[in-house]
Amino acid sequence: MSDPNCIFCKIVAGQIPCKKVYEDSELLAFHDIHPWAPVHVLIIPKVHVAMLSEVDETHEKWLGKMLLLAPKLMKELGVTNGFRTVINTGPDGGQEVYHLHMHVFGGPRPWAKG
């Protein structure tokens, strides 16, 4: 299922280009166009689910795959000193695109206080 008005669904469909780092039948991972860190990728399910609060048991497999994929991608992209994962959910959670996605940040931490 997809949403014709969703930017991430359009990326999955190939209507909007992205800098892909991983793809299989369930997930797509690509570089964020407005990165917050030297390495910043998004991991999204190919099926449209608006936010984490809407998942159920049928989504368990790809949710687990998202978490397993994060360290693999960071290693492949040269991140060696740790990384951060974030899933924003709903307006109070800072979600801007309403298609579930996980941010994976690596490299020096611009959010850290210096």
mmCIF file of C-alpha atoms in Angstrom:
data_model
loop_
_atom_site.group_PDB
_atom_site.id
_atom_site.type_symbol
_atom_site.label_atom_id
_atom_site.label_comp_id
_atom_site.label_asym_id
_atom_site.label_seq_id
_atom_site.Cartn_x
_atom_site.Cartn_y
_atom_site.Cartn_z
ATOM 1 C CA MET A 1 0.000 0.000 0.000
ATOM 2 C CA SER A 2 1.240 3.501 -0.786
ATOM 3 C CA ASP A 3 0.010 7.073 -0.484
ATOM 4 C CA PRO A 4 0.110 9.024 -3.784
ATOM 5 C CA ASN A 5 0.753 12.271 -1.878
ATOM 6 C CA CYS A 6 3.625 10.926 0.239
ATOM 7 C CA ILE A 7 7.141 12.005 -0.767
ATOM 8 C CA PHE A 8 8.680 8.769 0.553
ATOM 9 C CA CYS A 9 6.147 6.659 -1.372
ATOM 10 C CA LYS A 10 7.164 8.610 -4.479
ATOM 11 C CA ILE A 11 10.824 7.833 -3.734
ATOM 12 C CA VAL A 12 9.989 4.124 -3.323
ATOM 13 C CA ALA A 13 8.128 4.225 -6.660
ATOM 14 C CA GLY A 14 11.115 5.837 -8.393
ATOM 15 C CA GLN A 15 9.214 9.052 -9.149
ATOM 16 C CA ILE A 16 11.662 11.106 -7.060
ATOM 17 C CA PRO A 17 15.381 10.279 -7.159
ATOM 18 C CA CYS A 18 17.414 9.491 -4.060
ATOM 19 C CA LYS A 19 20.978 8.523 -3.235
ATOM 20 C CA LYS A 20 20.275 4.884 -2.357
ATOM 21 C CA VAL A 21 22.477 2.922 0.022
ATOM 22 C CA TYR A 22 20.281 -0.187 0.375
ATOM 23 C CA GLU A 23 17.147 -1.708 -1.104
ATOM 24 C CA ASP A 24 15.316 -5.007 -0.798
ATOM 25 C CA SER A 25 11.686 -6.064 -1.185
ATOM 26 C CA GLU A 26 10.664 -4.483 2.146
ATOM 27 C CA LEU A 27 13.036 -1.592 2.876
ATOM 28 C CA LEU A 28 14.784 1.322 1.213
ATOM 29 C CA ALA A 29 17.663 3.292 2.717
ATOM 30 C CA PHE A 30 19.042 6.517 1.294
ATOM 31 C CA HIS A 31 21.049 9.603 2.233
ATOM 32 C CA ASP A 32 19.044 12.440 3.795
ATOM 33 C CA ILE A 33 18.954 15.525 1.549
ATOM 34 C CA HIS A 34 19.413 17.782 4.606
ATOM 35 C CA PRO A 35 21.941 15.849 6.723
ATOM 36 C CA TRP A 36 22.486 16.631 10.402
ATOM 37 C CA ALA A 37 25.747 14.676 10.538
ATOM 38 C CA PRO A 38 28.532 13.647 8.150
ATOM 39 C CA VAL A 39 26.643 10.381 7.540
ATOM 40 C CA HIS A 40 22.849 10.657 7.741
ATOM 41 C CA VAL A 41 20.676 8.002 6.144
ATOM 42 C CA LEU A 42 16.972 7.280 6.327
ATOM 43 C CA ILE A 43 15.640 3.735 6.464
ATOM 44 C CA ILE A 44 12.019 3.409 5.388
ATOM 45 C CA PRO A 45 9.578 0.566 4.832
ATOM 46 C CA LYS A 46 8.309 0.336 1.278
ATOM 47 C CA VAL A 47 4.753 -0.012 2.563
ATOM 48 C CA HIS A 48 3.152 3.244 3.678
ATOM 49 C CA VAL A 49 2.680 3.436 7.432
ATOM 50 C CA ALA A 50 2.362 7.016 8.610
ATOM 51 C CA MET A 51 4.076 6.699 12.003
ATOM 52 C CA LEU A 52 5.416 4.298 14.594
ATOM 53 C CA SER A 53 2.249 4.572 16.682
ATOM 54 C CA GLU A 54 0.322 2.927 13.824
ATOM 55 C CA VAL A 55 2.369 -0.274 13.551
ATOM 56 C CA ASP A 56 1.073 -3.664 14.619
ATOM 57 C CA GLU A 57 2.280 -7.273 14.710
ATOM 58 C CA THR A 58 2.169 -7.536 10.905
ATOM 59 C CA HIS A 59 5.008 -4.990 10.722
ATOM 60 C CA GLU A 60 7.294 -6.819 13.150
ATOM 61 C CA LYS A 61 9.568 -8.363 10.502
ATOM 62 C CA TRP A 62 10.510 -5.147 8.709
ATOM 63 C CA LEU A 63 10.798 -3.194 11.970
ATOM 64 C CA GLY A 64 13.401 -5.705 13.109
ATOM 65 C CA LYS A 65 15.123 -5.537 9.735
ATOM 66 C CA MET A 66 15.373 -1.743 10.055
ATOM 67 C CA LEU A 67 17.230 -2.066 13.360
ATOM 68 C CA LEU A 68 19.526 -4.797 12.049
ATOM 69 C CA LEU A 69 20.282 -2.769 8.925
ATOM 70 C CA ALA A 70 21.391 0.394 10.766
ATOM 71 C CA PRO A 71 24.749 -0.907 12.099
ATOM 72 C CA LYS A 72 25.472 -2.720 8.843
ATOM 73 C CA LEU A 73 25.017 0.476 6.820
ATOM 74 C CA MET A 74 27.044 2.589 9.237
ATOM 75 C CA LYS A 75 29.943 0.122 8.996
ATOM 76 C CA GLU A 76 29.709 0.108 5.172
ATOM 77 C CA LEU A 77 29.662 3.924 5.148
ATOM 78 C CA GLY A 78 32.809 4.159 7.275
ATOM 79 C CA VAL A 79 31.275 5.098 10.620
ATOM 80 C CA THR A 80 33.587 3.615 13.260
ATOM 81 C CA ASN A 81 32.949 5.540 16.476
ATOM 82 C CA GLY A 82 29.228 4.943 17.023
ATOM 83 C CA PHE A 83 25.988 6.223 15.592
ATOM 84 C CA ARG A 84 22.564 7.441 16.647
ATOM 85 C CA THR A 85 19.115 6.197 15.581
ATOM 86 C CA VAL A 86 15.942 8.292 15.827
ATOM 87 C CA ILE A 87 12.314 7.642 14.912
ATOM 88 C CA ASN A 88 10.221 10.796 15.285
ATOM 89 C CA THR A 89 6.540 10.039 15.876
ATOM 90 C CA GLY A 90 3.723 12.548 15.529
ATOM 91 C CA PRO A 91 3.775 16.334 15.832
ATOM 92 C CA ASP A 92 5.066 16.424 19.412
ATOM 93 C CA GLY A 93 7.756 13.914 18.441
ATOM 94 C CA GLY A 94 9.062 16.193 15.694
ATOM 95 C CA GLN A 95 7.852 14.105 12.752
ATOM 96 C CA GLU A 96 7.845 16.095 9.513
ATOM 97 C CA VAL A 97 7.215 13.423 6.858
ATOM 98 C CA TYR A 98 4.303 11.149 7.685
ATOM 99 C CA HIS A 99 5.796 7.900 6.405
ATOM 100 C CA LEU A 100 7.545 5.945 9.136
ATOM 101 C CA HIS A 101 11.314 6.394 8.845
ATOM 102 C CA MET A 102 14.384 5.904 10.956
ATOM 103 C CA HIS A 103 17.206 8.438 10.901
ATOM 104 C CA VAL A 104 20.675 6.957 11.347
ATOM 105 C CA PHE A 105 23.395 9.539 12.113
ATOM 106 C CA GLY A 106 27.126 8.864 12.153
ATOM 107 C CA GLY A 107 30.322 10.852 12.408
ATOM 108 C CA PRO A 108 31.106 13.827 14.654
ATOM 109 C CA ARG A 109 28.030 14.888 16.580
ATOM 110 C CA PRO A 110 26.805 18.365 15.650
ATOM 111 C CA TRP A 111 24.107 18.082 18.343
ATOM 112 C CA ALA A 112 26.697 17.548 21.107
ATOM 113 C CA LYS A 113 27.549 20.536 23.247
ATOM 114 C CA GLY A 114 31.188 21.485 22.840
#
